[in-house]
mmCIF file of C-alpha atoms in Angstrom:
data_model
loop_
_atom_site.group_PDB
_atom_site.id
_atom_site.type_symbol
_atom_site.label_atom_id
_atom_site.label_comp_id
_atom_site.label_asym_id
_atom_site.label_seq_id
_atom_site.Cartn_x
_atom_site.Cartn_y
_atom_site.Cartn_z
ATOM 1 C CA UNK V 61 0.263 5.205 -17.474
ATOM 2 C CA UNK V 62 -2.512 7.654 -18.375
ATOM 3 C CA UNK V 63 -2.770 11.140 -16.937
ATOM 4 C CA UNK V 64 -6.490 10.499 -16.431
ATOM 5 C CA UNK V 65 -5.603 8.872 -13.111
ATOM 6 C CA UNK V 66 -4.933 12.354 -11.719
ATOM 7 C CA UNK V 67 -8.680 13.074 -11.829
ATOM 8 C CA UNK V 68 -9.891 10.495 -9.263
ATOM 9 C CA UNK V 69 -6.897 11.266 -7.047
ATOM 10 C CA UNK V 70 -7.672 15.001 -7.175
ATOM 11 C CA UNK V 71 -11.288 14.564 -6.032
ATOM 12 C CA UNK V 72 -10.588 13.298 -2.484
ATOM 13 C CA UNK V 73 -7.565 15.584 -2.191
ATOM 14 C CA UNK V 74 -9.723 18.608 -3.010
ATOM 15 C CA UNK V 75 -12.925 17.738 -1.155
ATOM 16 C CA UNK V 76 -11.441 16.284 2.030
ATOM 17 C CA UNK V 77 -9.029 19.192 2.351
ATOM 18 C CA UNK V 78 -11.809 21.617 1.467
ATOM 19 C CA UNK V 79 -14.332 20.472 4.063
ATOM 20 C CA UNK V 80 -11.672 20.486 6.770
ATOM 21 C CA UNK V 81 -10.789 24.053 5.776
ATOM 22 C CA UNK V 82 -14.498 24.904 6.074
ATOM 23 C CA UNK V 83 -14.514 23.327 9.542
ATOM 24 C CA UNK V 84 -11.406 25.304 10.530
ATOM 25 C CA UNK V 85 -13.028 28.542 9.347
ATOM 26 C CA UNK V 86 -16.248 27.796 11.243
ATOM 27 C CA UNK V 87 -14.260 26.925 14.348
ATOM 28 C CA UNK V 88 -12.173 30.100 14.078
ATOM 29 C CA UNK V 89 -15.331 32.218 13.755
ATOM 30 C CA UNK V 90 -16.962 30.275 16.606
ATOM 31 C CA UNK V 91 -19.892 29.126 14.514
ATOM 32 C CA UNK V 92 -19.535 25.502 15.680
ATOM 33 C CA UNK V 93 -17.976 23.755 18.626
ATOM 34 C CA UNK V 94 -14.828 21.613 18.309
ATOM 35 C CA UNK V 95 -15.133 17.961 17.304
ATOM 36 C CA UNK V 96 -13.480 16.947 20.584
ATOM 37 C CA UNK V 97 -16.152 18.769 22.614
ATOM 38 C CA UNK V 98 -18.775 16.363 23.995
ATOM 39 C CA UNK V 99 -20.445 18.722 26.502
ATOM 40 C CA UNK V 100 -23.629 20.515 25.460
ATOM 41 C CA UNK V 101 -26.257 22.601 27.240
ATOM 42 C CA UNK V 102 -29.941 23.180 26.701
ATOM 43 C CA UNK V 103 -29.297 26.892 26.296
ATOM 44 C CA UNK V 104 -26.567 29.480 26.802
ATOM 45 C CA UNK V 105 -26.621 33.078 28.002
ATOM 46 C CA UNK V 106 -24.650 34.260 24.978
ATOM 47 C CA UNK V 107 -24.405 33.118 21.406
ATOM 48 C CA UNK V 108 -21.338 31.036 20.682
ATOM 49 C CA UNK V 109 -19.739 33.589 18.341
ATOM 50 C CA UNK V 110 -19.682 36.317 21.059
ATOM 51 C CA UNK V 111 -18.316 34.100 23.818
ATOM 52 C CA UNK V 112 -14.722 34.298 24.972
ATOM 53 C CA UNK V 113 -12.510 32.300 27.263
ATOM 54 C CA UNK V 114 -11.109 28.792 27.267
ATOM 55 C CA UNK V 115 -14.481 27.185 27.985
ATOM 56 C CA UNK V 116 -17.371 27.660 25.565
ATOM 57 C CA UNK V 117 -21.056 27.084 26.163
ATOM 58 C CA UNK V 118 -22.358 24.889 23.323
ATOM 59 C CA UNK V 119 -25.881 23.886 22.350
ATOM 60 C CA UNK V 120 -27.150 21.420 19.750
ATOM 61 C CA UNK V 121 -27.177 24.276 17.236
ATOM 62 C CA UNK V 122 -23.380 24.234 17.435
ATOM 63 C CA UNK V 123 -22.826 20.517 16.730
ATOM 64 C CA UNK V 124 -20.060 20.319 14.085
ATOM 65 C CA UNK V 125 -22.088 18.614 11.370
ATOM 66 C CA UNK V 126 -20.570 19.215 7.938
ATOM 67 C CA UNK V 127 -23.622 21.204 6.867
ATOM 68 C CA UNK V 128 -23.502 23.302 10.051
ATOM 69 C CA UNK V 129 -19.870 24.141 9.400
ATOM 70 C CA UNK V 130 -20.838 25.594 6.014
ATOM 71 C CA UNK V 131 -23.965 27.461 7.078
ATOM 72 C CA UNK V 132 -22.755 30.976 7.922
ATOM 73 C CA UNK V 133 -20.486 33.319 5.947
ATOM 74 C CA UNK V 134 -17.655 33.470 5.137
ATOM 75 C CA UNK V 135 -17.280 29.668 5.248
ATOM 76 C CA UNK V 136 -20.635 29.142 3.511
ATOM 77 C CA UNK V 137 -19.238 30.566 0.257
ATOM 78 C CA UNK V 138 -16.226 28.284 0.365
ATOM 79 C CA UNK V 139 -18.470 25.334 1.237
ATOM 80 C CA UNK V 140 -20.641 26.024 -1.828
ATOM 81 C CA UNK V 141 -17.527 26.231 -3.999
ATOM 82 C CA UNK V 142 -16.191 22.910 -2.714
ATOM 83 C CA UNK V 143 -19.528 21.134 -3.164
ATOM 84 C CA UNK V 144 -20.098 22.511 -6.661
ATOM 85 C CA UNK V 145 -16.581 21.678 -7.826
ATOM 86 C CA UNK V 146 -16.723 18.247 -6.218
ATOM 87 C CA UNK V 147 -20.105 17.584 -7.819
ATOM 88 C CA UNK V 148 -18.743 18.380 -11.286
ATOM 89 C CA UNK V 149 -15.735 16.124 -10.741
ATOM 90 C CA UNK V 150 -17.998 13.311 -9.535
ATOM 91 C CA UNK V 151 -20.077 13.577 -12.710
ATOM 92 C CA UNK V 152 -16.971 13.413 -14.913
ATOM 93 C CA UNK V 153 -15.429 10.487 -13.005
ATOM 94 C CA UNK V 154 -18.672 8.513 -13.019
ATOM 95 C CA UNK V 155 -19.130 9.092 -16.761
ATOM 96 C CA UNK V 156 -15.555 8.074 -17.576
ATOM 97 C CA UNK V 157 -15.872 4.994 -15.366
ATOM 98 C CA UNK V 158 -19.041 4.060 -17.256
ATOM 99 C CA UNK V 159 -17.317 4.450 -20.645
ATOM 100 C CA UNK V 160 -14.174 2.651 -19.503
ATOM 101 C CA UNK V 161 -16.154 -0.426 -18.447
ATOM 102 C CA UNK V 162 -17.811 -0.514 -21.874
ATOM 103 C CA UNK V 163 -14.458 -0.067 -23.611
ATOM 104 C CA UNK V 164 -12.683 -2.856 -21.759
ATOM 105 C CA UNK V 165 -15.607 -5.233 -21.257
ATOM 106 C CA UNK V 166 -19.211 -4.528 -22.200
ATOM 107 C CA UNK V 167 -22.155 -2.617 -20.825
ATOM 108 C CA UNK V 168 -24.303 -4.188 -18.135
ATOM 109 C CA UNK V 169 -27.039 -3.304 -15.676
ATOM 110 C CA UNK V 170 -24.554 -2.670 -12.844
ATOM 111 C CA UNK V 171 -22.644 -0.212 -14.995
ATOM 112 C CA UNK V 172 -25.752 1.717 -16.047
ATOM 113 C CA UNK V 173 -27.064 1.769 -12.480
ATOM 114 C CA UNK V 174 -23.695 3.075 -11.294
ATOM 115 C CA UNK V 175 -23.890 5.938 -13.792
ATOM 116 C CA UNK V 176 -27.418 6.841 -12.678
ATOM 117 C CA UNK V 177 -26.722 6.761 -8.931
ATOM 118 C CA UNK V 178 -23.485 8.688 -9.349
ATOM 119 C CA UNK V 179 -25.172 11.522 -11.206
ATOM 120 C CA UNK V 180 -28.074 11.662 -8.746
ATOM 121 C CA UNK V 181 -25.524 11.892 -5.944
ATOM 122 C CA UNK V 182 -23.804 14.771 -7.763
ATOM 123 C CA UNK V 183 -27.122 16.613 -8.124
ATOM 124 C CA UNK V 184 -27.821 16.173 -4.418
ATOM 125 C CA UNK V 185 -24.349 17.438 -3.544
ATOM 126 C CA UNK V 186 -24.978 20.657 -5.478
ATOM 127 C CA UNK V 187 -28.194 21.208 -3.517
ATOM 128 C CA UNK V 188 -26.482 20.525 -0.182
ATOM 129 C CA UNK V 189 -23.725 23.024 -0.933
ATOM 130 C CA UNK V 190 -25.867 25.834 -2.293
ATOM 131 C CA UNK V 191 -28.911 25.644 0.010
ATOM 132 C CA UNK V 192 -27.649 26.075 3.572
ATOM 133 C CA UNK V 193 -29.486 24.207 6.290
ATOM 134 C CA UNK V 194 -30.405 27.317 8.299
ATOM 135 C CA UNK V 195 -31.750 29.359 5.373
ATOM 136 C CA UNK V 196 -33.259 26.721 3.054
ATOM 137 C CA UNK V 197 -33.779 23.697 5.276
ATOM 138 C CA UNK V 198 -36.242 21.817 3.040
ATOM 139 C CA UNK V 199 -34.107 22.033 -0.102
ATOM 140 C CA UNK V 200 -30.994 21.237 1.899
ATOM 141 C CA UNK V 201 -32.531 18.072 3.322
ATOM 142 C CA UNK V 202 -33.875 17.086 -0.111
ATOM 143 C CA UNK V 203 -30.330 17.349 -1.433
ATOM 144 C CA UNK V 204 -28.958 15.363 1.509
ATOM 145 C CA UNK V 205 -31.664 12.745 0.962
ATOM 146 C CA UNK V 206 -30.472 12.429 -2.615
ATOM 147 C CA UNK V 207 -26.726 12.517 -1.967
ATOM 148 C CA UNK V 208 -26.265 10.212 1.023
ATOM 149 C CA UNK V 209 -28.312 7.142 -0.024
ATOM 150 C CA UNK V 210 -27.236 7.283 -3.668
ATOM 151 C CA UNK V 211 -23.559 7.657 -2.753
ATOM 152 C CA UNK V 212 -23.903 4.571 -0.573
ATOM 153 C CA UNK V 213 -25.651 2.707 -3.376
ATOM 154 C CA UNK V 214 -22.997 3.851 -5.851
ATOM 155 C CA UNK V 215 -20.084 2.400 -3.878
ATOM 156 C CA UNK V 216 -21.974 -0.868 -3.412
ATOM 157 C CA UNK V 217 -22.690 -1.127 -7.147
ATOM 158 C CA UNK V 218 -19.095 -0.319 -8.030
ATOM 159 C CA UNK V 219 -17.800 -2.912 -5.572
ATOM 160 C CA UNK V 220 -20.032 -5.561 -7.137
ATOM 161 C CA UNK V 221 -19.016 -4.447 -10.633
ATOM 162 C CA UNK V 222 -15.325 -4.642 -9.712
ATOM 163 C CA UNK V 223 -15.742 -8.229 -8.542
ATOM 164 C CA UNK V 224 -17.666 -9.109 -11.691
ATOM 165 C CA UNK V 225 -14.974 -7.760 -14.011
ATOM 166 C CA UNK V 226 -11.908 -8.792 -11.982
ATOM 167 C CA UNK V 227 -9.522 -11.221 -13.691
ATOM 168 C CA UNK V 228 -6.096 -10.593 -12.166
ATOM 169 C CA UNK V 229 -4.917 -10.725 -8.574
ATOM 170 C CA UNK V 230 -4.467 -6.950 -8.534
ATOM 171 C CA UNK V 231 -8.040 -6.390 -9.693
ATOM 172 C CA UNK V 232 -9.324 -8.700 -6.975
ATOM 173 C CA UNK V 233 -7.248 -6.747 -4.469
ATOM 174 C CA UNK V 234 -8.967 -3.523 -5.564
ATOM 175 C CA UNK V 235 -12.339 -5.282 -5.278
ATOM 176 C CA UNK V 236 -11.539 -6.371 -1.703
ATOM 177 C CA UNK V 237 -10.490 -2.817 -0.835
ATOM 178 C CA UNK V 238 -13.703 -1.361 -2.248
ATOM 179 C CA UNK V 239 -15.840 -3.918 -0.459
ATOM 180 C CA UNK V 240 -14.151 -3.055 2.847
ATOM 181 C CA UNK V 241 -14.682 0.657 2.270
ATOM 182 C CA UNK V 242 -18.327 0.052 1.334
ATOM 183 C CA UNK V 243 -18.955 -1.861 4.563
ATOM 184 C CA UNK V 244 -17.286 0.858 6.632
ATOM 185 C CA UNK V 245 -19.294 3.531 4.817
ATOM 186 C CA UNK V 246 -22.545 1.660 5.404
ATOM 187 C CA UNK V 247 -21.804 1.261 9.112
ATOM 188 C CA UNK V 248 -20.905 4.955 9.424
ATOM 189 C CA UNK V 249 -24.016 6.105 7.565
ATOM 190 C CA UNK V 250 -26.305 3.835 9.576
ATOM 191 C CA UNK V 251 -24.850 4.951 12.914
ATOM 192 C CA UNK V 252 -24.942 8.605 11.891
ATOM 193 C CA UNK V 253 -28.595 8.344 10.880
ATOM 194 C CA UNK V 254 -29.666 6.484 14.015
ATOM 195 C CA UNK V 255 -27.777 8.796 16.374
ATOM 196 C CA UNK V 256 -29.078 11.896 14.570
ATOM 197 C CA UNK V 257 -32.644 10.950 15.536
ATOM 198 C CA UNK V 258 -31.808 10.642 19.241
ATOM 199 C CA UNK V 259 -32.228 13.375 21.840
ATOM 200 C CA UNK V 260 -29.005 12.627 23.694
ATOM 201 C CA UNK V 261 -26.353 15.309 23.305
ATOM 202 C CA UNK V 262 -23.597 12.715 23.185
ATOM 203 C CA UNK V 263 -25.328 10.712 20.453
ATOM 204 C CA UNK V 264 -25.993 13.873 18.442
ATOM 205 C CA UNK V 265 -22.295 14.661 18.556
ATOM 206 C CA UNK V 266 -21.457 11.050 17.657
ATOM 207 C CA UNK V 267 -23.753 11.435 14.645
ATOM 208 C CA UNK V 268 -21.633 14.352 13.448
ATOM 209 C CA UNK V 269 -18.434 12.350 13.896
ATOM 210 C CA UNK V 270 -19.780 9.402 11.892
ATOM 211 C CA UNK V 271 -21.016 11.796 9.187
ATOM 212 C CA UNK V 272 -17.458 13.051 8.773
ATOM 213 C CA UNK V 273 -16.158 9.484 8.654
ATOM 214 C CA UNK V 274 -18.736 8.523 6.017
ATOM 215 C CA UNK V 275 -17.911 11.455 3.734
ATOM 216 C CA UNK V 276 -14.156 10.849 3.987
ATOM 217 C CA UNK V 277 -14.607 7.149 3.118
ATOM 218 C CA UNK V 278 -16.800 7.965 0.110
ATOM 219 C CA UNK V 279 -14.276 10.455 -1.245
ATOM 220 C CA UNK V 280 -11.420 8.004 -0.751
ATOM 221 C CA UNK V 281 -13.486 5.389 -2.596
ATOM 222 C CA UNK V 282 -13.545 7.643 -5.660
ATOM 223 C CA UNK V 283 -9.771 7.841 -5.394
ATOM 224 C CA UNK V 284 -9.506 4.088 -5.982
ATOM 225 C CA UNK V 285 -10.670 4.618 -9.580
ATOM 226 C CA UNK V 286 -7.092 5.737 -10.273
ATOM 227 C CA UNK V 287 -6.358 2.021 -10.689
ATOM 228 C CA UNK V 288 -8.610 1.778 -13.764
ATOM 229 C CA UNK V 289 -7.994 5.322 -15.015
ATOM 230 C CA UNK V 290 -4.259 4.613 -15.253
ATOM 231 C CA UNK V 291 -5.025 2.411 -18.267
ATOM 232 C CA UNK V 292 -7.512 4.772 -19.890
ATOM 233 C CA UNK V 293 -6.926 5.852 -23.475
ATOM 234 C CA UNK V 294 -8.531 7.877 -26.224
ATOM 235 C CA UNK V 295 -10.766 4.915 -27.015
ATOM 236 C CA UNK V 296 -12.754 5.774 -23.916
ATOM 237 C CA UNK V 297 -13.723 9.088 -25.493
ATOM 238 C CA UNK V 298 -14.706 7.237 -28.655
ATOM 239 C CA UNK V 299 -17.091 5.122 -26.596
ATOM 240 C CA UNK V 300 -18.772 8.300 -25.356
ATOM 241 C CA UNK V 301 -18.866 9.712 -28.895
ATOM 242 C CA UNK V 302 -20.654 6.552 -30.062
ATOM 243 C CA UNK V 303 -23.157 6.903 -27.251
ATOM 244 C CA UNK V 304 -21.655 4.080 -25.193
ATOM 245 C CA UNK V 305 -23.156 1.420 -27.427
ATOM 246 C CA UNK V 306 -20.188 -0.727 -28.335
ATOM 247 C CA UNK V 307 -17.536 -2.462 -26.284
ATOM 248 C CA UNK V 308 -14.920 -4.953 -27.531
ATOM 249 C CA UNK V 309 -17.509 -7.647 -28.111
ATOM 250 C CA UNK V 310 -19.860 -5.202 -29.817
ATOM 251 C CA UNK V 311 -17.102 -3.981 -32.130
ATOM 252 C CA UNK V 312 -16.148 -7.542 -33.027
ATOM 253 C CA UNK V 313 -19.786 -8.307 -33.753
ATOM 254 C CA UNK V 314 -20.033 -5.225 -35.947
ATOM 255 C CA UNK V 315 -16.914 -6.245 -37.882
ATOM 256 C CA UNK V 316 -18.361 -9.695 -38.456
ATOM 257 C CA UNK V 317 -21.624 -8.154 -39.603
ATOM 258 C CA UNK V 318 -19.751 -5.957 -42.075
ATOM 259 C CA UNK V 319 -17.822 -8.850 -43.653
ATOM 260 C CA UNK V 320 -17.992 -9.791 -47.346
ATOM 261 C CA UNK V 321 -21.338 -11.166 -48.522
ATOM 262 C CA UNK V 322 -21.962 -14.865 -48.764
ATOM 263 C CA UNK V 323 -20.571 -16.376 -52.023
ATOM 264 C CA UNK V 324 -23.988 -17.840 -52.903
ATOM 265 C CA UNK V 325 -25.754 -14.525 -52.467
ATOM 266 C CA UNK V 326 -26.990 -12.923 -55.674
ATOM 267 C CA UNK V 327 -26.238 -9.237 -55.972
ATOM 268 C CA UNK V 328 -29.006 -6.930 -57.014
ATOM 269 C CA UNK V 329 -28.823 -6.075 -60.729
ATOM 270 C CA UNK V 330 -27.847 -2.607 -61.802
ATOM 271 C CA UNK V 331 -30.817 -0.302 -62.577
ATOM 272 C CA UNK V 332 -29.614 0.083 -66.201
ATOM 273 C CA UNK V 333 -29.612 -3.679 -66.640
ATOM 274 C CA UNK V 334 -33.204 -3.796 -65.408
ATOM 275 C CA UNK V 335 -34.180 -1.241 -68.038
ATOM 276 C CA UNK V 336 -32.483 -3.182 -70.832
ATOM 277 C CA UNK V 337 -34.226 -6.377 -69.734
ATOM 278 C CA UNK V 338 -37.548 -4.564 -70.034
#
Protein backbone atom coordinates (compact mmCIF):
# COMPACT_ATOMS: atom_id res chain seq x y z
CA UNK A 1 0.00 0.00 0.00
CA UNK A 2 1.46 3.35 -1.09
CA UNK A 3 1.71 6.35 1.19
CA UNK A 4 0.40 8.47 -1.70
CA UNK A 5 -3.11 7.54 -0.58
CA UNK A 6 -2.67 9.92 2.36
CA UNK A 7 -2.84 12.87 -0.06
CA UNK A 8 -6.44 12.46 -1.30
CA UNK A 9 -7.58 11.59 2.22
CA UNK A 10 -5.91 14.73 3.61
CA UNK A 11 -7.68 17.08 1.17
CA UNK A 12 -11.26 16.59 2.44
CA UNK A 13 -10.03 16.30 6.02
CA UNK A 14 -8.28 19.67 5.74
CA UNK A 15 -10.81 21.61 3.66
CA UNK A 16 -14.03 20.39 5.25
CA UNK A 17 -12.64 20.95 8.73
CA UNK A 18 -11.20 24.29 7.64
CA UNK A 19 -14.39 25.77 6.21
CA UNK A 20 -16.36 24.70 9.27
CA UNK A 21 -13.75 26.42 11.45
CA UNK A 22 -14.21 29.53 9.29
CA UNK A 23 -17.97 29.28 9.84
CA UNK A 24 -17.47 28.88 13.60
CA UNK A 25 -15.23 31.97 13.67
CA UNK A 26 -17.73 34.02 11.66
CA UNK A 27 -20.55 32.86 13.91
CA UNK A 28 -18.57 33.68 17.06
CA UNK A 29 -17.82 37.18 15.74
CA UNK A 30 -21.46 37.57 14.64
CA UNK A 31 -20.58 38.17 11.02
CA UNK A 32 -23.18 35.64 9.79
CA UNK A 33 -26.31 34.09 11.19
CA UNK A 34 -26.50 30.42 12.23
CA UNK A 35 -27.30 27.77 9.62
CA UNK A 36 -30.39 26.77 11.62
CA UNK A 37 -31.77 30.33 11.46
CA UNK A 38 -34.48 30.68 8.78
CA UNK A 39 -35.88 34.07 9.84
CA UNK A 40 -34.66 37.18 8.04
CA UNK A 41 -35.70 40.84 7.95
CA UNK A 42 -35.54 43.54 5.33
CA UNK A 43 -33.42 45.66 7.64
CA UNK A 44 -32.28 45.83 11.26
CA UNK A 45 -31.74 48.73 13.65
CA UNK A 46 -28.24 47.53 14.52
CA UNK A 47 -25.57 45.67 12.63
CA UNK A 48 -25.38 42.00 13.48
CA UNK A 49 -21.93 42.19 15.09
CA UNK A 50 -23.09 44.76 17.71
CA UNK A 51 -26.30 42.96 18.63
CA UNK A 52 -26.67 41.03 21.86
CA UNK A 53 -29.24 38.72 23.34
CA UNK A 54 -30.60 35.30 22.48
CA UNK A 55 -32.48 36.55 19.41
CA UNK A 56 -30.58 38.19 16.56
CA UNK A 57 -31.94 40.35 13.77
CA UNK A 58 -30.62 38.94 10.47
CA UNK A 59 -30.76 40.30 6.94
CA UNK A 60 -29.77 38.74 3.62
CA UNK A 61 -26.29 40.17 4.12
CA UNK A 62 -25.89 37.69 6.98
CA UNK A 63 -26.85 34.51 5.10
CA UNK A 64 -24.18 31.90 5.96
CA UNK A 65 -22.86 31.35 2.44
CA UNK A 66 -19.34 29.93 2.50
CA UNK A 67 -17.98 33.09 0.89
CA UNK A 68 -19.82 35.29 3.40
CA UNK A 69 -18.31 33.34 6.27
CA UNK A 70 -14.83 34.18 4.97
CA UNK A 71 -15.41 37.82 4.10
CA UNK A 72 -14.40 39.74 7.23
CA UNK A 73 -11.26 39.43 9.37
CA UNK A 74 -10.04 37.48 11.22
CA UNK A 75 -11.78 34.55 9.48
CA UNK A 76 -11.00 35.95 6.02
CA UNK A 77 -7.28 35.25 6.50
CA UNK A 78 -7.93 31.67 7.53
CA UNK A 79 -10.37 31.26 4.64
CA UNK A 80 -7.70 32.42 2.17
CA UNK A 81 -5.21 29.99 3.70
CA UNK A 82 -7.62 27.06 3.41
CA UNK A 83 -8.54 27.88 -0.19
CA UNK A 84 -4.93 28.37 -1.29
CA UNK A 85 -3.73 25.18 0.39
CA UNK A 86 -6.71 23.23 -0.92
CA UNK A 87 -6.12 24.58 -4.42
CA UNK A 88 -2.50 23.40 -4.39
CA UNK A 89 -3.52 19.95 -3.17
CA UNK A 90 -6.20 19.73 -5.87
CA UNK A 91 -3.60 20.50 -8.55
CA UNK A 92 -1.26 17.80 -7.24
CA UNK A 93 -4.01 15.18 -6.91
CA UNK A 94 -5.38 15.90 -10.37
CA UNK A 95 -1.90 15.69 -11.91
CA UNK A 96 -1.08 12.41 -10.16
CA UNK A 97 -4.46 10.97 -11.16
CA UNK A 98 -3.70 11.92 -14.77
CA UNK A 99 -0.28 10.23 -14.66
CA UNK A 100 -1.60 7.17 -12.85
CA UNK A 101 -4.22 6.54 -15.54
CA UNK A 102 -1.49 6.72 -18.20
CA UNK A 103 0.76 4.41 -16.19
CA UNK A 104 -1.85 1.71 -15.64
CA UNK A 105 -3.81 2.06 -18.88
CA UNK A 106 -3.22 4.70 -21.54
CA UNK A 107 -4.03 8.34 -22.12
CA UNK A 108 -7.44 9.29 -23.46
CA UNK A 109 -9.63 12.32 -24.01
CA UNK A 110 -11.46 11.84 -20.68
CA UNK A 111 -8.17 11.81 -18.82
CA UNK A 112 -6.86 14.96 -20.49
CA UNK A 113 -10.18 16.74 -19.99
CA UNK A 114 -10.12 15.75 -16.32
CA UNK A 115 -6.67 17.30 -15.93
CA UNK A 116 -7.79 20.54 -17.59
CA UNK A 117 -11.02 20.95 -15.60
CA UNK A 118 -9.28 20.09 -12.34
CA UNK A 119 -6.64 22.76 -12.81
CA UNK A 120 -9.19 25.37 -13.88
CA UNK A 121 -11.16 24.55 -10.74
CA UNK A 122 -8.00 25.02 -8.65
CA UNK A 123 -7.38 28.43 -10.25
CA UNK A 124 -10.95 29.49 -9.50
CA UNK A 125 -10.61 28.32 -5.90
CA UNK A 126 -7.56 30.55 -5.41
CA UNK A 127 -9.54 33.54 -6.69
CA UNK A 128 -12.52 32.75 -4.44
CA UNK A 129 -10.31 32.53 -1.36
CA UNK A 130 -8.19 35.61 -1.98
CA UNK A 131 -10.77 38.04 -3.39
CA UNK A 132 -13.52 38.39 -0.79
CA UNK A 133 -17.04 38.94 -2.05
CA UNK A 134 -17.56 42.26 -0.23
CA UNK A 135 -14.27 43.87 -1.31
CA UNK A 136 -13.65 42.41 -4.78
CA UNK A 137 -17.04 41.15 -5.90
CA UNK A 138 -16.29 40.88 -9.64
CA UNK A 139 -13.10 38.85 -9.22
CA UNK A 140 -14.73 36.73 -6.54
CA UNK A 141 -17.64 35.84 -8.81
CA UNK A 142 -15.27 35.18 -11.73
CA UNK A 143 -13.44 32.71 -9.51
CA UNK A 144 -16.70 31.12 -8.38
CA UNK A 145 -17.82 30.89 -12.01
CA UNK A 146 -14.62 29.01 -12.75
CA UNK A 147 -14.57 26.77 -9.67
CA UNK A 148 -18.17 25.56 -9.37
CA UNK A 149 -18.94 24.46 -12.96
CA UNK A 150 -15.50 22.95 -13.57
CA UNK A 151 -15.56 21.03 -10.28
CA UNK A 152 -18.92 19.59 -11.32
CA UNK A 153 -17.56 18.72 -14.75
CA UNK A 154 -14.45 17.19 -13.18
CA UNK A 155 -16.39 14.72 -11.02
CA UNK A 156 -18.56 13.75 -13.99
CA UNK A 157 -15.49 13.12 -16.17
CA UNK A 158 -13.80 11.11 -13.44
CA UNK A 159 -16.92 9.02 -12.89
CA UNK A 160 -17.08 8.22 -16.60
CA UNK A 161 -13.34 7.48 -16.67
CA UNK A 162 -13.67 5.14 -13.68
CA UNK A 163 -16.37 3.15 -15.45
CA UNK A 164 -14.29 3.01 -18.62
CA UNK A 165 -11.22 1.63 -16.84
CA UNK A 166 -12.99 -0.62 -14.32
CA UNK A 167 -12.21 -4.34 -14.56
CA UNK A 168 -12.74 -5.77 -11.08
CA UNK A 169 -15.78 -5.75 -8.83
CA UNK A 170 -14.05 -3.35 -6.44
CA UNK A 171 -13.33 -0.89 -9.24
CA UNK A 172 -16.96 -1.02 -10.33
CA UNK A 173 -17.97 -0.37 -6.73
CA UNK A 174 -15.83 2.78 -6.70
CA UNK A 175 -17.39 3.82 -10.02
CA UNK A 176 -20.90 3.40 -8.57
CA UNK A 177 -19.91 5.45 -5.53
CA UNK A 178 -18.52 8.25 -7.68
CA UNK A 179 -21.57 8.28 -9.92
CA UNK A 180 -23.83 8.60 -6.87
CA UNK A 181 -21.74 11.45 -5.49
CA UNK A 182 -21.76 13.18 -8.88
CA UNK A 183 -25.55 13.03 -9.07
CA UNK A 184 -25.90 14.38 -5.53
CA UNK A 185 -23.42 17.15 -6.30
CA UNK A 186 -25.27 18.10 -9.47
CA UNK A 187 -28.60 18.24 -7.64
CA UNK A 188 -27.08 20.36 -4.86
CA UNK A 189 -25.42 22.77 -7.28
CA UNK A 190 -28.56 23.15 -9.38
CA UNK A 191 -30.77 23.81 -6.35
CA UNK A 192 -28.25 26.22 -4.86
CA UNK A 193 -28.04 28.19 -8.11
CA UNK A 194 -31.80 28.34 -8.63
CA UNK A 195 -32.55 29.32 -5.03
CA UNK A 196 -29.78 31.94 -5.05
CA UNK A 197 -31.60 33.85 -7.80
CA UNK A 198 -34.87 33.99 -5.85
CA UNK A 199 -36.01 36.86 -3.63
CA UNK A 200 -37.47 34.66 -0.91
CA UNK A 201 -35.52 34.74 2.34
CA UNK A 202 -36.14 31.05 2.93
CA UNK A 203 -34.91 30.08 -0.54
CA UNK A 204 -31.82 32.28 -0.14
CA UNK A 205 -30.99 30.44 3.06
CA UNK A 206 -31.69 27.09 1.37
CA UNK A 207 -29.22 28.13 -1.34
CA UNK A 208 -26.53 28.52 1.32
CA UNK A 209 -27.33 25.10 2.77
CA UNK A 210 -27.09 23.40 -0.62
CA UNK A 211 -23.83 25.25 -1.34
CA UNK A 212 -22.35 23.70 1.80
CA UNK A 213 -23.64 20.28 0.78
CA UNK A 214 -22.15 20.64 -2.71
CA UNK A 215 -18.70 21.62 -1.44
CA UNK A 216 -18.61 18.78 1.11
CA UNK A 217 -19.57 16.23 -1.58
CA UNK A 218 -16.90 17.51 -3.97
CA UNK A 219 -14.20 17.29 -1.31
CA UNK A 220 -15.29 13.79 -0.33
CA UNK A 221 -15.15 12.83 -4.02
CA UNK A 222 -11.46 13.72 -4.08
CA UNK A 223 -11.02 11.45 -1.08
CA UNK A 224 -12.14 8.46 -3.15
CA UNK A 225 -8.91 8.71 -5.18
CA UNK A 226 -7.24 6.99 -2.22
CA UNK A 227 -8.43 3.75 -3.86
CA UNK A 228 -6.18 4.30 -6.89
CA UNK A 229 -3.40 6.12 -5.03
CA UNK A 230 -2.92 3.10 -2.76
CA UNK A 231 -1.37 1.29 -5.73
CA UNK A 232 0.73 4.21 -6.95
CA UNK A 233 4.46 3.71 -7.38
CA UNK A 234 7.53 5.53 -8.59
CA UNK A 235 6.56 4.69 -12.15
CA UNK A 236 3.90 7.37 -11.90
CA UNK A 237 6.63 9.98 -11.46
CA UNK A 238 8.43 8.53 -14.47
CA UNK A 239 5.30 9.10 -16.54
CA UNK A 240 5.37 12.77 -15.56
CA UNK A 241 9.10 12.97 -16.30
CA UNK A 242 8.44 11.61 -19.80
CA UNK A 243 5.73 14.19 -20.31
CA UNK A 244 2.89 11.70 -19.90
CA UNK A 245 3.43 10.24 -23.35
CA UNK A 246 3.73 6.54 -22.69
CA UNK A 247 1.56 4.07 -20.84
CA UNK A 248 1.95 0.26 -20.76
CA UNK A 249 0.85 -0.10 -24.36
CA UNK A 250 3.08 2.77 -25.46
CA UNK A 251 6.09 1.26 -23.71
CA UNK A 252 5.44 -2.13 -25.29
CA UNK A 253 5.17 -0.46 -28.68
CA UNK A 254 8.44 1.36 -28.09
CA UNK A 255 10.17 -1.90 -27.12
CA UNK A 256 8.91 -3.54 -30.28
CA UNK A 257 10.10 -0.58 -32.32
CA UNK A 258 13.55 -0.86 -30.76
CA UNK A 259 13.95 -4.58 -31.54
CA UNK A 260 16.75 -6.04 -33.66
CA UNK A 261 16.65 -5.11 -37.35
CA UNK A 262 15.11 -7.40 -39.91
CA UNK A 263 17.52 -10.19 -41.02
CA UNK A 264 17.11 -9.21 -44.69
CA UNK A 265 17.94 -5.58 -44.02
CA UNK A 266 21.28 -4.41 -45.37
CA UNK A 267 23.31 -2.36 -42.94
CA UNK A 268 24.84 0.85 -44.16
CA UNK A 269 28.52 0.42 -45.06
CA UNK A 270 31.17 1.99 -42.90
CA UNK A 271 32.42 5.39 -44.16
CA UNK A 272 35.97 3.98 -44.54
CA UNK A 273 34.67 1.19 -46.74
CA UNK A 274 32.98 3.77 -48.96
CA UNK A 275 36.29 5.59 -49.36
CA UNK A 276 38.14 2.40 -50.29
CA UNK A 277 35.47 1.54 -52.86
CA UNK A 278 36.03 4.94 -54.45
